[in-house]
Short mmCIF file of N, CA and C in Angstrom, two decimals:
data_model
loop_
_atom_site.label_atom_id
_atom_site.label_comp_id
_atom_site.label_asym_id
_atom_site.label_seq_id
_atom_site.Cartn_x
_atom_site.Cartn_y
_atom_site.Cartn_z
N MET A 1 54.87 -42.41 -6.22
CA MET A 1 54.08 -41.77 -5.27
C MET A 1 52.50 -41.74 -5.72
N ARG A 2 51.66 -42.12 -5.11
CA ARG A 2 50.13 -42.08 -5.72
C ARG A 2 49.35 -40.69 -5.81
N ALA A 3 48.53 -40.17 -6.51
CA ALA A 3 48.16 -39.03 -7.12
C ALA A 3 47.21 -38.49 -5.43
N ARG A 4 46.80 -39.88 -4.77
CA ARG A 4 46.21 -39.42 -3.12
C ARG A 4 47.01 -39.06 -1.99
N GLU A 5 48.12 -39.78 -2.03
CA GLU A 5 48.93 -39.29 -0.98
C GLU A 5 49.46 -38.07 -1.56
N ARG A 6 50.13 -37.70 -2.75
CA ARG A 6 50.08 -36.58 -3.09
C ARG A 6 48.96 -35.34 -2.19
N TRP A 7 48.16 -35.64 -2.81
CA TRP A 7 47.12 -34.95 -2.16
C TRP A 7 46.97 -34.75 -0.80
N ASP A 8 47.34 -35.90 0.04
CA ASP A 8 46.97 -35.62 1.18
C ASP A 8 48.22 -35.13 1.88
N ARG A 9 49.35 -34.78 1.20
CA ARG A 9 50.58 -34.19 1.88
C ARG A 9 50.63 -32.81 1.48
N LEU A 10 49.62 -32.30 0.66
CA LEU A 10 49.25 -30.78 0.63
C LEU A 10 48.69 -30.00 1.97
N ARG A 11 49.34 -28.87 1.77
CA ARG A 11 48.52 -28.09 2.98
C ARG A 11 47.44 -27.78 2.36
N PRO A 12 46.27 -27.54 3.55
CA PRO A 12 45.07 -27.20 3.49
C PRO A 12 45.20 -26.29 2.39
N ALA A 13 45.81 -25.13 2.55
CA ALA A 13 45.65 -23.49 1.74
C ALA A 13 45.74 -24.10 0.10
N ASP A 14 47.04 -24.73 0.12
CA ASP A 14 47.59 -25.36 -1.53
C ASP A 14 46.35 -26.11 -1.89
N ARG A 15 45.53 -26.80 -0.87
CA ARG A 15 44.53 -27.80 -1.75
C ARG A 15 43.31 -26.78 -2.04
N ARG A 16 42.95 -26.15 -1.30
CA ARG A 16 42.05 -24.81 -1.43
C ARG A 16 42.47 -24.42 -2.68
N ALA A 17 43.50 -23.55 -3.32
CA ALA A 17 43.60 -23.15 -4.37
C ALA A 17 43.81 -23.90 -5.38
N LEU A 18 44.36 -25.20 -5.39
CA LEU A 18 44.06 -26.10 -6.55
C LEU A 18 43.29 -26.52 -6.95
N LEU A 19 41.84 -26.85 -6.14
CA LEU A 19 40.45 -26.69 -5.96
C LEU A 19 40.30 -25.61 -6.72
N ALA A 20 40.20 -23.89 -6.60
CA ALA A 20 39.80 -23.51 -7.22
C ALA A 20 40.37 -23.08 -8.33
N ALA A 21 41.39 -23.22 -8.87
CA ALA A 21 42.00 -23.48 -10.35
C ALA A 21 41.44 -24.41 -11.02
N THR A 22 41.28 -25.85 -10.65
CA THR A 22 40.48 -26.27 -11.30
C THR A 22 38.89 -26.06 -11.69
N ALA A 23 38.43 -25.26 -10.94
CA ALA A 23 36.86 -24.60 -11.14
C ALA A 23 37.05 -23.67 -11.88
N ALA A 24 38.23 -23.16 -12.11
CA ALA A 24 38.57 -21.68 -13.19
C ALA A 24 38.24 -22.71 -14.62
N VAL A 25 39.38 -23.63 -14.76
CA VAL A 25 39.26 -24.37 -15.99
C VAL A 25 38.00 -25.16 -16.34
N GLY A 26 37.77 -25.53 -15.56
CA GLY A 26 36.11 -26.12 -15.80
C GLY A 26 35.04 -25.10 -15.97
N PHE A 27 35.09 -23.78 -15.27
CA PHE A 27 33.93 -22.88 -15.88
C PHE A 27 34.60 -22.42 -17.48
N GLY A 28 36.31 -22.57 -17.74
CA GLY A 28 36.58 -22.18 -19.41
C GLY A 28 35.72 -23.29 -20.20
N VAL A 29 36.17 -24.41 -19.75
CA VAL A 29 35.58 -25.77 -20.69
C VAL A 29 34.41 -25.74 -20.74
N ALA A 30 33.59 -25.42 -20.04
CA ALA A 30 31.99 -25.22 -19.75
C ALA A 30 31.55 -24.11 -20.74
N LEU A 31 32.56 -23.10 -20.69
CA LEU A 31 32.18 -21.78 -21.77
C LEU A 31 32.42 -22.35 -23.23
N VAL A 32 33.13 -22.93 -23.51
CA VAL A 32 33.65 -23.57 -24.54
C VAL A 32 32.52 -24.36 -25.21
N LEU A 33 31.77 -25.16 -24.15
CA LEU A 33 30.45 -26.06 -24.66
C LEU A 33 29.60 -25.45 -25.02
N LEU A 34 29.38 -24.58 -23.99
CA LEU A 34 28.24 -23.97 -24.15
C LEU A 34 28.06 -22.82 -25.78
N GLY A 35 29.23 -22.71 -26.62
CA GLY A 35 29.28 -22.03 -27.60
C GLY A 35 29.96 -20.57 -27.49
N SER A 36 30.65 -20.27 -26.29
CA SER A 36 31.44 -19.21 -26.48
C SER A 36 32.66 -19.66 -27.28
N SER A 37 33.27 -18.30 -27.99
CA SER A 37 34.67 -18.64 -28.86
C SER A 37 35.80 -19.30 -27.93
N PRO A 38 36.53 -19.93 -28.46
CA PRO A 38 37.70 -20.15 -27.41
C PRO A 38 38.71 -19.18 -27.20
N ALA A 39 38.75 -18.23 -27.90
CA ALA A 39 39.63 -16.95 -27.23
C ALA A 39 38.69 -16.60 -26.04
N HIS A 40 37.62 -15.74 -25.54
CA HIS A 40 37.09 -15.49 -24.95
C HIS A 40 37.04 -16.51 -23.48
N ALA A 41 36.80 -17.78 -23.92
CA ALA A 41 37.01 -19.12 -22.84
C ALA A 41 38.47 -19.01 -21.91
N LEU A 42 39.42 -18.83 -23.31
CA LEU A 42 40.43 -19.02 -22.75
C LEU A 42 41.30 -17.78 -21.93
N MET A 43 40.70 -16.59 -22.43
CA MET A 43 40.90 -15.62 -21.56
C MET A 43 40.53 -15.50 -20.02
N LEU A 44 39.05 -15.83 -19.96
CA LEU A 44 38.41 -15.69 -18.63
C LEU A 44 38.91 -17.12 -17.99
N THR A 45 39.61 -18.17 -18.64
CA THR A 45 40.21 -18.96 -17.60
C THR A 45 41.47 -18.78 -17.18
N ALA A 46 41.90 -17.93 -18.29
CA ALA A 46 43.75 -17.62 -17.36
C ALA A 46 43.26 -16.20 -16.50
N LEU A 47 42.50 -15.78 -16.54
CA LEU A 47 42.30 -14.73 -15.69
C LEU A 47 41.42 -15.28 -14.30
N GLY A 48 40.89 -16.39 -14.37
CA GLY A 48 40.61 -16.96 -13.22
C GLY A 48 41.70 -17.87 -12.17
N VAL A 49 42.38 -18.16 -13.30
CA VAL A 49 43.66 -19.18 -12.81
C VAL A 49 44.44 -17.70 -12.37
N ALA A 50 44.89 -16.72 -12.59
CA ALA A 50 45.64 -15.79 -12.20
C ALA A 50 45.10 -14.99 -11.43
N GLY A 51 43.70 -14.93 -10.91
CA GLY A 51 42.91 -14.38 -9.54
C GLY A 51 43.31 -15.60 -8.54
N VAL A 52 43.15 -16.95 -9.00
CA VAL A 52 43.44 -18.04 -7.38
C VAL A 52 44.90 -18.01 -7.21
N LEU A 53 45.79 -17.82 -8.14
CA LEU A 53 47.14 -17.87 -7.85
C LEU A 53 47.66 -16.23 -7.10
N LEU A 54 47.11 -15.19 -7.24
CA LEU A 54 47.09 -13.94 -6.39
C LEU A 54 47.10 -14.30 -5.27
N TRP A 55 45.45 -14.65 -4.93
CA TRP A 55 45.05 -15.02 -3.76
C TRP A 55 45.64 -16.11 -3.08
N HIS A 56 46.06 -17.09 -3.43
CA HIS A 56 46.68 -17.98 -2.60
C HIS A 56 48.01 -17.20 -2.50
N ARG A 57 49.13 -16.56 -3.01
CA ARG A 57 50.47 -16.49 -2.63
C ARG A 57 50.16 -14.94 -1.98
N THR A 58 49.29 -13.98 -1.76
CA THR A 58 49.34 -12.89 -1.13
C THR A 58 48.93 -13.36 0.29
N GLY A 59 48.15 -14.78 0.21
CA GLY A 59 47.67 -14.88 1.91
C GLY A 59 46.61 -14.22 2.37
N TYR A 60 45.65 -13.69 1.11
CA TYR A 60 44.43 -12.98 1.40
C TYR A 60 43.47 -13.66 2.71
N ALA A 61 43.11 -13.35 3.48
CA ALA A 61 42.40 -13.91 4.98
C ALA A 61 41.11 -13.00 5.03
N GLY A 62 40.81 -12.32 4.14
CA GLY A 62 39.17 -11.57 4.01
C GLY A 62 39.74 -10.34 4.29
N ASP A 63 38.52 -9.71 4.87
CA ASP A 63 38.69 -8.31 5.00
C ASP A 63 39.53 -8.03 6.27
N THR A 64 40.31 -6.79 5.97
CA THR A 64 41.33 -6.28 7.24
C THR A 64 40.88 -5.45 8.04
N VAL A 65 40.79 -5.23 9.40
CA VAL A 65 40.60 -4.46 9.94
C VAL A 65 41.75 -3.83 10.33
N TRP A 66 41.24 -2.28 9.82
CA TRP A 66 42.33 -1.28 10.38
C TRP A 66 42.24 -0.86 11.64
N PRO A 67 43.49 -0.17 12.28
CA PRO A 67 43.73 -0.40 13.53
C PRO A 67 43.28 1.21 13.76
N ARG A 68 42.31 1.53 14.93
CA ARG A 68 41.60 2.54 14.80
C ARG A 68 42.74 4.06 15.52
N VAL A 69 42.79 4.81 14.67
CA VAL A 69 43.41 6.00 15.07
C VAL A 69 42.83 6.76 16.53
N PRO A 70 43.89 7.12 17.28
CA PRO A 70 43.17 7.60 18.56
C PRO A 70 42.84 9.05 18.37
N ASP A 71 41.56 9.64 18.73
CA ASP A 71 41.55 10.79 18.53
C ASP A 71 41.79 11.53 19.47
N VAL A 72 43.14 12.66 18.95
CA VAL A 72 43.31 13.64 20.14
C VAL A 72 42.95 14.97 19.93
N ARG A 73 42.39 15.03 20.71
CA ARG A 73 41.95 16.49 21.21
C ARG A 73 42.87 17.53 22.02
N ARG A 74 43.50 18.48 20.99
CA ARG A 74 43.76 19.69 21.50
C ARG A 74 43.52 20.43 21.50
N ASP A 75 43.70 21.68 22.70
CA ASP A 75 43.02 23.32 22.76
C ASP A 75 43.70 24.02 21.56
N GLY A 76 42.78 24.67 20.84
CA GLY A 76 43.16 25.55 20.09
C GLY A 76 43.23 24.91 18.71
N ASN A 77 42.92 23.92 18.28
CA ASN A 77 43.53 23.34 17.00
C ASN A 77 41.90 23.79 16.06
N ARG A 78 42.12 23.23 14.76
CA ARG A 78 41.34 23.77 13.78
C ARG A 78 39.96 23.35 13.80
N ARG A 79 39.88 21.90 14.45
CA ARG A 79 38.73 21.78 14.54
C ARG A 79 37.69 22.08 15.23
N ASP A 80 38.35 22.91 16.69
CA ASP A 80 37.55 23.75 17.54
C ASP A 80 37.06 24.45 16.95
N VAL A 81 37.99 25.36 16.57
CA VAL A 81 37.30 26.71 15.63
C VAL A 81 36.03 26.57 14.90
N SER A 82 36.23 25.17 14.13
CA SER A 82 35.34 24.94 13.04
C SER A 82 34.17 24.55 13.94
N ASP A 83 34.10 23.84 15.09
CA ASP A 83 32.93 23.20 15.79
C ASP A 83 32.32 24.71 16.61
N LEU A 84 32.88 26.12 17.24
CA LEU A 84 32.44 26.88 17.23
C LEU A 84 31.80 27.70 16.05
N GLY A 85 32.46 27.95 14.88
CA GLY A 85 31.44 28.48 14.03
C GLY A 85 30.52 27.67 13.36
N TRP A 86 30.15 26.62 13.28
CA TRP A 86 29.25 25.69 12.97
C TRP A 86 28.11 25.94 14.42
N SER A 87 28.81 25.93 15.57
CA SER A 87 27.64 26.09 16.28
C SER A 87 27.00 27.43 16.70
N VAL A 88 27.48 28.62 15.76
CA VAL A 88 27.11 29.82 15.80
C VAL A 88 25.94 30.25 14.70
N LEU A 89 26.34 29.50 13.81
CA LEU A 89 25.63 29.74 12.46
C LEU A 89 24.67 28.35 12.15
N GLY A 90 23.28 28.91 12.09
CA GLY A 90 22.37 27.48 11.64
C GLY A 90 22.43 27.36 10.47
N ARG A 91 21.51 26.43 10.41
CA ARG A 91 21.02 25.78 8.61
C ARG A 91 20.54 27.19 7.63
N ASP A 92 19.94 27.85 8.45
CA ASP A 92 19.11 29.23 7.75
C ASP A 92 20.26 30.13 7.60
N GLY A 93 20.95 30.40 7.85
CA GLY A 93 22.09 31.64 7.53
C GLY A 93 21.62 32.64 8.60
N ARG A 94 21.08 31.91 9.88
CA ARG A 94 21.01 33.05 11.00
C ARG A 94 21.71 32.42 12.11
N VAL A 95 21.73 33.33 13.18
CA VAL A 95 22.74 33.19 14.11
C VAL A 95 21.63 31.61 15.08
N THR A 96 21.97 30.52 15.75
CA THR A 96 21.53 29.85 16.30
C THR A 96 20.97 30.30 17.88
N VAL A 97 19.59 29.29 18.08
CA VAL A 97 18.78 30.42 19.43
C VAL A 97 20.26 30.05 20.62
N GLY A 98 21.21 29.42 20.59
CA GLY A 98 22.04 29.20 21.60
C GLY A 98 22.87 30.23 21.69
N ALA A 99 23.51 30.55 20.52
CA ALA A 99 24.65 31.38 20.34
C ALA A 99 23.71 33.09 20.85
N ALA A 100 22.73 33.27 19.97
CA ALA A 100 21.74 34.93 20.24
C ALA A 100 21.05 35.01 22.13
N ARG A 101 21.20 33.78 22.30
CA ARG A 101 20.79 34.06 23.76
C ARG A 101 21.82 34.06 25.00
N ARG A 102 22.86 33.35 24.44
CA ARG A 102 24.52 33.94 24.94
C ARG A 102 25.04 35.15 25.04
N VAL A 103 24.81 36.03 23.42
CA VAL A 103 24.74 37.63 23.34
C VAL A 103 24.10 38.23 23.92
N ARG A 104 22.46 37.43 24.01
CA ARG A 104 21.69 38.40 24.87
C ARG A 104 22.29 38.14 26.16
N HIS A 105 22.62 37.46 26.95
CA HIS A 105 22.76 37.59 28.72
C HIS A 105 23.88 38.39 28.62
N LEU A 106 25.14 38.36 27.79
CA LEU A 106 26.31 39.29 27.73
C LEU A 106 25.81 40.37 27.73
N THR A 107 24.78 40.78 26.56
CA THR A 107 24.30 42.18 27.06
C THR A 107 23.69 42.52 27.92
N GLU A 108 22.85 41.98 28.54
CA GLU A 108 22.18 42.11 29.89
C GLU A 108 22.99 42.49 30.80
N ARG A 109 24.25 41.66 30.68
CA ARG A 109 25.25 42.47 32.00
C ARG A 109 25.88 43.59 32.21
N ARG A 110 26.11 43.82 30.54
CA ARG A 110 26.72 45.16 30.28
C ARG A 110 25.79 46.23 30.39
N LEU A 111 24.94 45.87 30.01
CA LEU A 111 23.59 47.06 30.22
C LEU A 111 23.49 47.46 31.66
N ALA A 112 23.62 46.61 32.43
CA ALA A 112 23.28 46.63 33.61
C ALA A 112 24.08 47.42 35.25
N ARG A 113 25.56 47.61 33.90
CA ARG A 113 26.42 48.45 34.54
C ARG A 113 25.79 49.89 34.11
N HIS A 114 24.93 49.93 33.23
CA HIS A 114 24.90 51.23 32.64
C HIS A 114 23.28 51.67 32.88
N GLY A 115 22.82 50.80 34.16
CA GLY A 115 21.19 50.93 34.89
C GLY A 115 20.12 50.82 33.99
N ILE A 116 20.72 50.02 32.88
CA ILE A 116 19.66 49.34 32.03
C ILE A 116 19.32 47.73 32.77
N ASP A 117 17.92 47.69 33.56
CA ASP A 117 17.91 46.09 34.06
C ASP A 117 17.15 45.21 33.09
N ASP A 118 16.35 45.71 32.03
CA ASP A 118 15.14 45.06 31.00
C ASP A 118 15.32 45.38 29.82
N LEU A 119 15.86 44.17 29.06
CA LEU A 119 15.68 44.69 27.47
C LEU A 119 14.35 44.82 26.58
N ALA A 120 13.86 43.73 27.45
CA ALA A 120 12.18 43.92 27.25
C ALA A 120 11.70 45.19 27.62
N ASP A 121 11.95 46.12 28.24
CA ASP A 121 11.11 47.44 28.80
C ASP A 121 11.44 48.51 27.42
N PRO A 122 9.90 48.70 26.84
CA PRO A 122 9.79 49.36 26.18
C PRO A 122 10.08 50.98 26.40
N GLY A 123 10.58 51.38 27.66
CA GLY A 123 11.09 52.60 28.05
C GLY A 123 12.71 52.32 27.91
N ALA A 124 13.53 51.37 27.76
CA ALA A 124 14.48 51.32 27.70
C ALA A 124 15.08 51.06 26.59
N ALA A 125 14.47 51.35 25.56
CA ALA A 125 14.96 51.27 24.22
C ALA A 125 15.51 52.34 23.40
N THR A 126 15.38 53.57 23.85
CA THR A 126 16.17 54.79 23.85
C THR A 126 17.40 54.93 24.29
N ASP A 127 17.66 54.25 25.74
CA ASP A 127 18.54 54.18 25.92
C ASP A 127 20.02 52.88 25.33
N VAL A 128 19.36 51.76 25.19
CA VAL A 128 20.05 51.45 24.59
C VAL A 128 20.56 51.72 23.23
N ALA A 129 19.51 51.90 22.55
CA ALA A 129 19.77 52.81 21.21
C ALA A 129 21.05 54.03 21.53
N ARG A 130 21.38 54.86 22.51
CA ARG A 130 22.12 55.65 22.30
C ARG A 130 23.55 54.85 23.17
N LEU A 131 23.70 53.60 23.89
CA LEU A 131 24.42 52.98 24.17
C LEU A 131 24.78 52.09 23.01
N LEU A 132 24.08 51.32 22.31
CA LEU A 132 24.72 50.53 21.34
C LEU A 132 24.67 51.17 19.76
N GLY A 133 23.63 51.79 19.83
CA GLY A 133 23.59 52.34 18.08
C GLY A 133 22.12 51.66 17.48
N PRO A 134 21.78 52.71 16.63
CA PRO A 134 20.08 52.41 16.46
C PRO A 134 19.74 50.93 15.86
N ARG A 135 20.97 50.36 15.12
CA ARG A 135 20.70 49.15 14.07
C ARG A 135 20.99 48.22 14.99
N VAL A 136 21.58 48.38 16.46
CA VAL A 136 21.90 47.06 17.11
C VAL A 136 21.09 46.90 18.18
N ALA A 137 20.12 48.34 18.36
CA ALA A 137 19.12 48.06 19.32
C ALA A 137 18.02 47.52 18.97
N ARG A 138 17.76 47.73 17.29
CA ARG A 138 16.46 47.35 16.52
C ARG A 138 16.78 45.57 16.48
N THR A 139 18.05 45.56 16.67
CA THR A 139 18.80 43.95 16.34
C THR A 139 17.89 43.20 17.72
N VAL A 140 18.36 43.78 18.73
CA VAL A 140 18.14 43.13 20.57
C VAL A 140 16.68 43.39 20.20
N HIS A 141 16.33 44.63 19.69
CA HIS A 141 14.74 44.77 20.41
C HIS A 141 14.36 43.32 19.64
N ASP A 142 14.69 43.23 18.07
CA ASP A 142 13.88 42.05 17.21
C ASP A 142 14.28 40.64 18.08
N LEU A 143 15.12 40.54 18.63
CA LEU A 143 14.92 39.53 19.32
C LEU A 143 14.72 39.14 20.61
N VAL A 144 14.57 39.97 21.42
CA VAL A 144 13.62 39.82 22.65
C VAL A 144 12.24 40.31 22.79
N ALA A 145 11.52 40.85 21.67
CA ALA A 145 10.22 41.12 21.49
C ALA A 145 9.61 39.81 20.85
N ASP A 146 10.49 39.45 19.13
CA ASP A 146 9.74 38.92 18.57
C ASP A 146 10.50 37.41 18.09
N GLY A 147 11.63 37.45 18.78
CA GLY A 147 12.26 35.89 18.57
C GLY A 147 13.05 35.63 17.71
N ARG A 148 13.17 36.95 17.05
CA ARG A 148 13.66 37.13 15.58
C ARG A 148 15.14 36.85 15.88
N LEU A 149 15.93 35.50 15.09
CA LEU A 149 17.65 35.51 15.23
C LEU A 149 18.39 36.14 14.60
N PRO A 150 19.25 36.72 15.04
CA PRO A 150 19.91 38.10 13.95
C PRO A 150 20.73 37.09 12.79
N THR A 151 21.14 38.13 11.78
CA THR A 151 21.92 37.45 10.72
C THR A 151 23.38 37.65 10.94
N PRO A 152 24.56 36.93 10.99
CA PRO A 152 25.87 37.07 10.93
C PRO A 152 26.16 38.62 10.66
N ALA A 153 25.57 39.04 9.98
CA ALA A 153 26.11 40.88 10.31
C ALA A 153 25.63 41.30 11.18
N GLU A 154 24.57 41.30 11.53
CA GLU A 154 24.00 41.99 12.80
C GLU A 154 24.70 41.66 13.91
N LEU A 155 24.92 39.97 14.30
CA LEU A 155 25.68 39.53 15.28
C LEU A 155 27.46 40.16 15.54
N ASP A 156 27.71 40.44 14.76
CA ASP A 156 29.07 41.46 14.36
C ASP A 156 28.74 42.51 14.88
N ALA A 157 27.94 43.30 14.34
CA ALA A 157 27.61 44.47 14.89
C ALA A 157 27.36 44.39 16.14
N TRP A 158 26.53 43.90 16.53
CA TRP A 158 26.00 44.02 17.91
C TRP A 158 27.02 43.45 18.73
N LEU A 159 28.25 42.37 18.41
CA LEU A 159 29.60 42.44 19.18
C LEU A 159 30.27 43.62 19.26
N ALA A 160 30.86 43.98 17.86
CA ALA A 160 31.30 45.41 18.24
C ALA A 160 30.86 46.70 18.51
N ALA A 161 29.72 46.76 19.11
CA ALA A 161 28.81 47.66 20.14
C ALA A 161 29.09 47.78 21.43
N LEU A 162 29.17 45.85 21.78
CA LEU A 162 29.24 45.77 23.10
C LEU A 162 30.77 46.33 23.54
N ASP A 163 31.74 45.71 22.23
CA ASP A 163 32.76 46.11 22.81
C ASP A 163 33.57 47.53 23.27
N ARG A 164 32.59 48.69 21.88
CA ARG A 164 33.05 49.92 22.58
C ARG A 164 32.32 50.55 23.56
N LEU A 165 31.23 49.65 23.66
CA LEU A 165 30.64 50.07 25.28
C LEU A 165 31.39 50.44 26.18
N ASP A 166 31.85 49.30 26.91
CA ASP A 166 32.61 48.87 27.54
C ASP A 166 34.74 48.72 27.62
N PRO A 167 35.13 49.57 26.69
CA PRO A 167 36.45 48.88 26.32
C PRO A 167 37.51 48.47 27.24
N THR A 168 37.31 48.88 28.53
CA THR A 168 37.92 48.35 29.71
C THR A 168 38.28 47.26 29.98
N THR A 169 36.55 46.36 29.96
CA THR A 169 35.88 44.94 30.55
C THR A 169 36.40 44.33 29.37
N THR A 170 37.55 43.09 30.00
CA THR A 170 37.63 41.86 28.94
C THR A 170 36.54 40.81 29.54
N ILE A 171 36.96 39.62 28.70
CA ILE A 171 36.12 38.31 29.63
C ILE A 171 36.71 38.18 30.62
N HIS A 172 37.97 38.18 31.15
CA HIS A 172 38.50 37.61 32.35
C HIS A 172 38.11 38.41 33.52
N ASP A 173 37.81 39.39 32.93
CA ASP A 173 37.19 40.38 34.23
C ASP A 173 35.70 39.57 34.41
N HIS A 174 34.72 38.64 34.14
CA HIS A 174 33.68 37.64 34.77
C HIS A 174 34.00 36.38 35.39
N PRO A 175 33.68 36.19 36.23
CA PRO A 175 33.72 34.88 36.85
C PRO A 175 33.18 33.97 36.32
N ASP A 176 32.08 34.32 35.71
CA ASP A 176 30.99 33.37 35.25
C ASP A 176 31.24 33.00 33.34
N SER A 177 32.62 33.52 33.15
CA SER A 177 32.86 33.56 31.28
C SER A 177 33.12 31.71 31.17
N PRO A 178 32.60 31.71 29.79
CA PRO A 178 32.79 30.20 29.47
C PRO A 178 33.77 29.56 29.88
N ASP A 179 34.61 30.11 30.22
CA ASP A 179 36.38 29.10 30.29
C ASP A 179 36.90 29.36 31.50
N GLY A 180 35.36 30.36 32.19
CA GLY A 180 36.41 30.43 33.51
C GLY A 180 37.26 31.51 33.60
N GLY A 181 37.65 32.43 33.02
CA GLY A 181 38.51 33.21 32.94
C GLY A 181 40.01 32.77 32.82
N THR A 182 40.19 32.33 32.01
CA THR A 182 41.85 31.74 31.65
C THR A 182 42.11 32.58 30.60
N PRO A 183 43.22 32.84 31.10
CA PRO A 183 43.93 33.88 30.03
C PRO A 183 43.99 33.17 28.57
N ARG A 184 44.49 34.07 27.47
CA ARG A 184 44.41 33.33 26.06
C ARG A 184 45.76 33.52 26.09
#
């Protein structure tokens, strides 16, 4: 059988591998002719031929596309808690505007039951301090008057004061609660 007939009988993948191996050997010969040491040229040629054989035998067909894992969102998982934590605190270490607005709205609702309708009213400051405590009253005043966002410690004290204010009332008693009053 002649060389041309043998070549034509080869699969296209085998032809490509043979051409790549021949190129690797030609590269090794060119290295020797350019003055590289024979040991280095032999090593690089052997690495090239080994690479071609591995590529040919493993059937590498380019970059693999990984299947996309479905995003399963379940209520109450750790990601939700993490998202909640990140939505409360801003980059500056203070409470975000949205969280402060939400707590202010909650405070206005709770204090309305005690006869305080406007947190911005200077006359209500003494009543707010009596009901929530002086530290929380100062935090509320700073938010309402100056727009200063509370720190996490101030927010914690603020929420604790709201819980102490009316301990019989739960979030489920409010139809406009964020989760619609769903029991926990």
